[in-house]
Short mmCIF file of C-alpha atoms and ligand atoms in Angstrom, two decimals:
data_model
loop_
_atom_site.label_atom_id
_atom_site.label_comp_id
_atom_site.label_asym_id
_atom_site.label_seq_id
_atom_site.Cartn_x
_atom_site.Cartn_y
_atom_site.Cartn_z
CA MET J 1 -17.04 -30.56 -20.95
CA THR J 2 -17.95 -31.89 -17.48
CA THR J 3 -21.27 -30.61 -16.13
CA TYR J 4 -21.56 -29.46 -12.54
CA GLU J 5 -24.36 -28.88 -10.03
CA ASN J 6 -23.02 -25.56 -8.78
CA LEU J 7 -20.74 -24.24 -11.54
CA LEU J 8 -21.13 -23.13 -15.13
CA LEU J 9 -18.08 -23.56 -17.36
CA THR J 10 -17.48 -22.02 -20.77
CA LEU J 11 -14.33 -22.20 -22.86
CA ASP J 12 -13.84 -19.37 -25.32
CA ASN J 13 -10.59 -18.50 -27.12
CA GLY J 14 -8.54 -20.43 -24.56
CA ILE J 15 -10.19 -18.75 -21.55
CA LEU J 16 -12.12 -21.05 -19.23
CA THR J 17 -14.76 -19.03 -17.37
CA ILE J 18 -15.79 -20.73 -14.13
CA THR J 19 -19.03 -19.23 -12.81
CA ILE J 20 -20.22 -20.12 -9.29
CA ASN J 21 -23.90 -20.72 -9.92
CA ARG J 22 -25.97 -20.69 -6.69
CA ALA J 23 -27.76 -17.36 -7.12
CA ALA J 24 -30.46 -18.15 -4.54
CA LYS J 25 -27.74 -18.43 -1.87
CA LEU J 26 -25.64 -15.55 -3.22
CA ASN J 27 -23.21 -18.16 -4.61
CA ALA J 28 -22.23 -19.34 -1.13
CA LEU J 29 -19.61 -22.08 -1.24
CA SER J 30 -21.13 -25.37 -0.15
CA ILE J 31 -18.68 -28.22 0.40
CA GLU J 32 -19.88 -29.70 -2.89
CA THR J 33 -19.17 -26.39 -4.65
CA VAL J 34 -15.59 -26.36 -3.32
CA THR J 35 -15.14 -29.93 -4.59
CA GLU J 36 -16.44 -28.87 -7.99
CA ILE J 37 -14.09 -25.86 -8.05
CA ARG J 38 -11.24 -28.30 -7.42
CA SER J 39 -12.26 -30.34 -10.42
CA ALA J 40 -12.65 -27.25 -12.65
CA VAL J 41 -9.21 -26.00 -11.58
CA GLN J 42 -7.79 -29.44 -12.34
CA GLN J 43 -9.07 -28.89 -15.88
CA VAL J 44 -7.14 -25.61 -16.02
CA TYR J 45 -4.00 -27.55 -15.11
CA ASP J 46 -4.57 -30.48 -17.47
CA ASP J 47 -6.40 -29.24 -20.55
CA ALA J 48 -3.99 -27.87 -23.16
CA ALA J 49 -6.88 -25.95 -24.77
CA VAL J 50 -7.19 -23.87 -21.58
CA LYS J 51 -4.69 -20.99 -21.51
CA GLY J 52 -6.11 -19.21 -18.46
CA ALA J 53 -9.23 -18.97 -16.32
CA ILE J 54 -11.63 -16.35 -14.99
CA ILE J 55 -13.59 -17.14 -11.83
CA THR J 56 -16.81 -15.20 -11.21
CA GLY J 57 -20.26 -15.50 -9.63
CA THR J 58 -23.64 -15.64 -11.31
CA GLY J 59 -25.97 -12.63 -11.20
CA PRO J 60 -25.37 -8.95 -10.50
CA LYS J 61 -25.29 -9.11 -6.70
CA ALA J 62 -22.66 -11.53 -5.45
CA PHE J 63 -19.33 -13.01 -6.42
CA VAL J 64 -19.52 -15.39 -3.43
CA ALA J 65 -21.15 -14.43 -0.09
CA GLY J 66 -18.97 -16.83 1.88
CA ALA J 67 -18.86 -20.47 2.79
CA ASP J 68 -22.36 -21.92 3.20
CA ILE J 69 -23.34 -20.94 6.75
CA SER J 70 -25.91 -23.74 7.01
CA GLU J 71 -23.05 -26.26 6.62
CA ILE J 72 -20.64 -24.34 8.86
CA ALA J 73 -23.24 -24.43 11.62
CA GLU J 74 -22.92 -28.24 11.74
CA LEU J 75 -19.11 -28.39 12.12
CA SER J 76 -17.42 -29.88 15.19
CA GLU J 77 -13.78 -29.29 16.17
CA VAL J 78 -12.81 -32.48 14.33
CA THR J 79 -14.78 -31.91 11.13
CA ALA J 80 -13.90 -28.19 11.08
CA ARG J 81 -10.17 -28.87 10.75
CA SER J 82 -10.57 -31.06 7.68
CA PHE J 83 -13.16 -28.60 6.30
CA ALA J 84 -10.57 -25.80 6.50
CA GLU J 85 -7.71 -27.95 5.22
CA ARG J 86 -9.74 -29.10 2.23
CA GLY J 87 -10.67 -25.54 1.26
CA GLN J 88 -7.08 -24.40 1.77
CA GLU J 89 -5.85 -27.19 -0.50
CA VAL J 90 -8.23 -26.18 -3.32
CA PHE J 91 -7.38 -22.47 -3.01
CA SER J 92 -3.64 -23.30 -2.96
CA MET J 93 -4.15 -25.19 -6.22
CA ILE J 94 -5.53 -21.96 -7.70
CA GLU J 95 -2.62 -19.91 -6.33
CA ARG J 96 0.01 -22.37 -7.60
CA CYS J 97 -1.54 -22.94 -11.04
CA ASN J 98 0.97 -22.09 -13.77
CA LYS J 99 -1.74 -20.62 -16.00
CA PRO J 100 -3.19 -17.21 -15.09
CA ILE J 101 -6.39 -17.20 -13.03
CA ILE J 102 -8.28 -13.91 -12.65
CA ALA J 103 -11.11 -13.25 -10.18
CA ALA J 104 -13.95 -11.18 -11.68
CA VAL J 105 -15.46 -9.92 -8.41
CA ASN J 106 -18.99 -9.00 -9.50
CA GLY J 107 -20.52 -8.12 -6.12
CA PHE J 108 -20.26 -9.35 -2.50
CA ALA J 109 -16.98 -11.20 -1.91
CA LEU J 110 -17.28 -12.16 1.73
CA GLY J 111 -15.57 -14.81 3.83
CA GLY J 112 -14.76 -17.73 1.55
CA GLY J 113 -15.58 -15.48 -1.43
CA CYS J 114 -12.91 -12.99 -0.43
CA GLU J 115 -10.56 -15.93 0.21
CA LEU J 116 -11.31 -17.40 -3.22
CA ALA J 117 -10.62 -14.05 -4.90
CA MET J 118 -7.37 -13.64 -2.94
CA ALA J 119 -6.16 -17.07 -4.11
CA CYS J 120 -6.46 -15.92 -7.74
CA HIS J 121 -3.46 -14.25 -9.38
CA ILE J 122 -5.26 -11.00 -10.25
CA ARG J 123 -8.52 -9.46 -8.97
CA VAL J 124 -10.81 -7.11 -10.89
CA ALA J 125 -13.88 -5.80 -9.02
CA SER J 126 -17.10 -4.24 -10.24
CA ASP J 127 -17.96 -0.89 -8.71
CA ASN J 128 -20.78 -2.42 -6.62
CA ALA J 129 -18.50 -5.04 -5.00
CA ARG J 130 -18.17 -5.19 -1.23
CA ILE J 131 -15.32 -7.21 0.14
CA GLY J 132 -14.55 -8.50 3.61
CA LEU J 133 -13.89 -11.32 6.03
CA PRO J 134 -16.86 -11.13 8.46
CA GLU J 135 -16.29 -14.55 10.09
CA VAL J 136 -15.79 -13.17 13.62
CA SER J 137 -19.45 -12.05 13.48
CA LEU J 138 -20.28 -15.78 13.38
CA GLY J 139 -17.88 -16.75 16.16
CA ILE J 140 -15.30 -18.21 13.76
CA LEU J 141 -12.38 -16.88 11.72
CA PRO J 142 -11.34 -17.17 8.08
CA GLY J 143 -10.36 -20.83 7.48
CA TYR J 144 -9.65 -20.94 3.74
CA GLY J 145 -6.34 -19.04 3.94
CA GLY J 146 -7.82 -15.58 4.58
CA THR J 147 -5.67 -14.62 7.55
CA GLN J 148 -2.55 -15.40 5.53
CA ARG J 149 -3.41 -14.00 2.10
CA LEU J 150 -5.03 -10.80 3.36
CA THR J 151 -1.90 -10.10 5.42
CA GLN J 152 0.24 -10.69 2.32
CA LEU J 153 -1.90 -8.41 0.16
CA VAL J 154 -2.62 -5.46 2.47
CA GLY J 155 -0.07 -5.78 5.31
CA LYS J 156 -0.41 -6.76 8.96
CA GLY J 157 -2.02 -3.65 10.42
CA LYS J 158 -4.86 -3.38 7.91
CA ALA J 159 -5.42 -7.17 7.92
CA MET J 160 -5.76 -7.06 11.71
CA GLU J 161 -8.35 -4.28 11.48
CA LEU J 162 -10.36 -5.80 8.62
CA ILE J 163 -10.54 -9.29 10.11
CA MET J 164 -11.16 -8.21 13.72
CA THR J 165 -13.90 -5.72 12.79
CA GLY J 166 -15.35 -7.94 10.05
CA ASP J 167 -15.90 -4.78 7.99
CA MET J 168 -17.10 -5.10 4.39
CA ILE J 169 -15.30 -2.48 2.34
CA PRO J 170 -16.37 -1.00 -0.99
CA ALA J 171 -14.42 -1.84 -4.16
CA GLU J 172 -12.59 1.50 -4.38
CA GLU J 173 -11.30 1.16 -0.82
CA ALA J 174 -10.17 -2.40 -1.61
CA LYS J 175 -8.29 -1.03 -4.61
CA ALA J 176 -6.60 1.66 -2.51
CA LEU J 177 -5.39 -1.12 -0.16
CA GLY J 178 -4.06 -3.29 -2.99
CA LEU J 179 -6.70 -5.93 -2.32
CA VAL J 180 -8.05 -5.62 -5.87
CA ASN J 181 -6.10 -4.52 -8.95
CA HIS J 182 -8.86 -2.65 -10.81
CA VAL J 183 -12.41 -1.39 -10.28
CA VAL J 184 -14.69 -1.05 -13.31
CA PRO J 185 -18.42 -0.53 -13.95
CA GLN J 186 -20.20 -3.87 -13.59
CA GLU J 187 -21.08 -4.04 -17.28
CA ASP J 188 -17.38 -3.80 -18.18
CA LEU J 189 -16.13 -6.38 -15.69
CA MET J 190 -15.77 -9.45 -17.90
CA ALA J 191 -14.38 -7.42 -20.82
CA LYS J 192 -11.70 -5.97 -18.52
CA CYS J 193 -10.75 -9.45 -17.30
CA VAL J 194 -10.61 -10.79 -20.87
CA GLN J 195 -8.48 -7.81 -21.91
CA ILE J 196 -5.94 -8.52 -19.14
CA MET J 197 -5.99 -12.23 -19.94
CA GLU J 198 -5.41 -11.61 -23.65
CA LYS J 199 -2.39 -9.44 -22.87
CA ILE J 200 -0.92 -12.30 -20.83
CA MET J 201 -1.86 -14.98 -23.35
CA ILE J 202 0.30 -13.51 -26.12
CA LYS J 203 3.37 -13.69 -23.85
CA ALA J 204 5.57 -16.78 -23.49
CA PRO J 205 3.46 -19.28 -21.47
CA LEU J 206 6.42 -21.02 -19.85
CA ALA J 207 7.82 -17.70 -18.63
CA VAL J 208 4.39 -16.58 -17.37
CA GLY J 209 3.96 -19.85 -15.45
CA LEU J 210 7.38 -19.50 -13.88
CA VAL J 211 6.62 -15.88 -12.90
CA ILE J 212 3.74 -17.28 -10.82
CA ASP J 213 6.13 -19.73 -9.10
CA CYS J 214 8.68 -16.99 -8.39
CA ILE J 215 6.18 -14.51 -6.96
CA ASN J 216 4.66 -17.24 -4.80
CA ALA J 217 8.18 -18.10 -3.64
CA ALA J 218 8.61 -14.52 -2.39
CA LEU J 219 5.92 -15.26 0.19
CA ASN J 220 7.07 -18.76 1.12
CA LYS J 221 9.30 -18.70 4.20
CA ASP J 222 10.66 -22.16 3.36
CA GLU J 223 11.91 -21.20 -0.08
CA ASN J 224 14.77 -18.99 -1.25
CA GLY J 225 12.87 -16.88 -3.79
CA TYR J 226 16.06 -15.51 -5.34
CA GLN J 227 17.24 -19.05 -6.09
CA THR J 228 13.79 -19.94 -7.44
CA GLU J 229 14.05 -16.89 -9.71
CA ALA J 230 17.56 -17.74 -10.95
CA ASN J 231 16.50 -21.34 -11.66
CA ALA J 232 13.37 -20.15 -13.49
CA PHE J 233 15.41 -17.64 -15.49
CA ALA J 234 17.79 -20.44 -16.54
CA ARG J 235 14.87 -22.70 -17.47
CA CYS J 236 13.46 -19.97 -19.72
CA CYS J 237 16.82 -19.61 -21.46
CA ALA J 238 16.68 -23.31 -22.39
CA SER J 239 13.24 -22.91 -24.02
CA GLU J 240 12.24 -22.65 -27.67
CA ASP J 241 10.18 -19.59 -26.76
CA PHE J 242 13.34 -17.79 -25.62
CA VAL J 243 14.87 -18.32 -29.08
CA GLU J 244 11.60 -17.24 -30.71
CA GLY J 245 11.17 -14.17 -28.48
CA THR J 246 14.69 -12.86 -28.97
CA ASN J 247 14.72 -13.63 -32.73
CA ALA J 248 11.36 -11.92 -33.20
CA PHE J 249 12.67 -8.81 -31.47
CA LEU J 250 15.81 -8.70 -33.63
CA GLU J 251 13.78 -9.40 -36.79
CA LYS J 252 11.22 -6.72 -35.83
CA ARG J 253 8.25 -9.11 -35.93
CA THR J 254 5.64 -10.39 -33.49
CA PRO J 255 6.76 -13.56 -31.68
CA ASN J 256 4.79 -16.76 -32.09
CA PHE J 257 5.14 -18.57 -28.76
CA THR J 258 4.35 -22.26 -28.37
CA GLY J 259 4.96 -22.78 -24.66
CA LYS J 260 7.98 -25.02 -25.33
N1 COA W 301 -24.30 -19.07 3.41
C1 COA W 301 -25.53 -19.56 3.21
N2 COA W 301 -26.55 -18.81 2.72
C2 COA W 301 -26.29 -17.53 2.44
C3 COA W 301 -25.01 -16.95 2.63
C4 COA W 301 -23.98 -17.78 3.13
N3 COA W 301 -22.74 -17.35 3.32
N4 COA W 301 -25.06 -15.64 2.27
C5 COA W 301 -26.33 -15.43 1.86
N5 COA W 301 -27.07 -16.55 1.96
C6 COA W 301 -28.48 -16.75 1.61
C7 COA W 301 -29.40 -16.12 2.63
O1 COA W 301 -29.59 -16.98 3.73
C8 COA W 301 -30.64 -15.96 1.78
O2 COA W 301 -31.27 -17.20 1.64
P1 COA W 301 -32.88 -17.35 1.86
O3 COA W 301 -33.46 -16.46 0.78
O4 COA W 301 -33.13 -18.80 1.65
O5 COA W 301 -33.17 -16.83 3.23
C9 COA W 301 -30.10 -15.60 0.42
O6 COA W 301 -28.75 -16.07 0.40
C10 COA W 301 -30.08 -14.10 0.15
O7 COA W 301 -29.36 -13.48 1.19
P2 COA W 301 -29.93 -12.24 2.06
O8 COA W 301 -29.21 -12.24 3.36
O9 COA W 301 -31.43 -12.32 2.10
O10 COA W 301 -29.49 -11.02 1.15
P3 COA W 301 -29.23 -9.52 1.64
O11 COA W 301 -29.12 -8.71 0.40
O12 COA W 301 -30.22 -9.12 2.66
O13 COA W 301 -27.80 -9.57 2.36
C11 COA W 301 -25.48 -10.21 2.60
C12 COA W 301 -26.64 -9.87 1.62
C13 COA W 301 -24.32 -10.73 1.75
C14 COA W 301 -25.06 -8.95 3.36
C15 COA W 301 -25.95 -11.31 3.59
O14 COA W 301 -26.51 -12.37 2.85
C16 COA W 301 -24.87 -11.87 4.45
O15 COA W 301 -24.42 -11.24 5.39
N6 COA W 301 -24.41 -13.12 4.15
C17 COA W 301 -23.44 -13.81 4.96
C18 COA W 301 -22.06 -13.24 4.76
C19 COA W 301 -21.06 -13.97 5.64
O16 COA W 301 -21.08 -13.88 6.85
N7 COA W 301 -20.14 -14.68 4.97
C20 COA W 301 -19.09 -15.41 5.66
C21 COA W 301 -19.51 -16.81 5.85
S1 COA W 301 -18.21 -17.72 6.65
#
């Protein structure tokens, strides 16, 4: 497996755990770290041994405390645009991946950390997590998709308030808003993520991947999500897993899906 400066990767039972590993900087996303995340996510796409991924941060304090402010401080109008576009491209790769990616939010998820978690398909937070987009405190705004994905997840009014105040909210409040799916004690966080992943991994992989496309289509103004759904439904019906799934039901046995 590739080794990284700022990430730790482990592959266990088909689950690739990607751990942001810059504890001294509360796992802040340097440009190099974002590039490494891109490469790790590319592995999720390409490696048949990887069935899904969990993204988390090292240590008990932070998931990711934002983009690295020492690098942001150096940006000009020209370099800032490509900085934002590059981060957006990597986070879109996560969102569009046809294998499940879960964020295990183990503490502060601020700025780029909140944006990274929002790009994942499912978010589970530990009870100590604090989540927010505090960029306006620095004279900037979220540039890695935060204004768009927060609005999609919590609605316009609450997104306006959270981004304009820069408030960091506790995990339970984030759950009440629909920003995270579950809140668990920190010691149970990874087990909860693995449990969700294992439930998904015994389902038909092709169907699961197409579910991701369809739900993303619901939020894409340029796409007719109903047509995407009908096409995906038809594609499933041409798959070997469809035959296996329906036969297994009729034969009262557990299906054995292959992803074909
Ligand atoms: N970028 C770069 N370094 C960061 C960072 C970030 N986003 N967040 C934290 N760090 C660094 C701190 O500078 C400090 O480094 P140092 O020990 O070399 O001085 C180290 O991580 C520990 O952070 P510290 O601020 O001392 O911890 P704390 O417990 O007092 O506060 C936070 C924790 C998360 C509230 C605080 O670090 C913070 O507000 N971070 C910035 C959050 C932010 O604005 N993110 C959006 C960026 S666009």
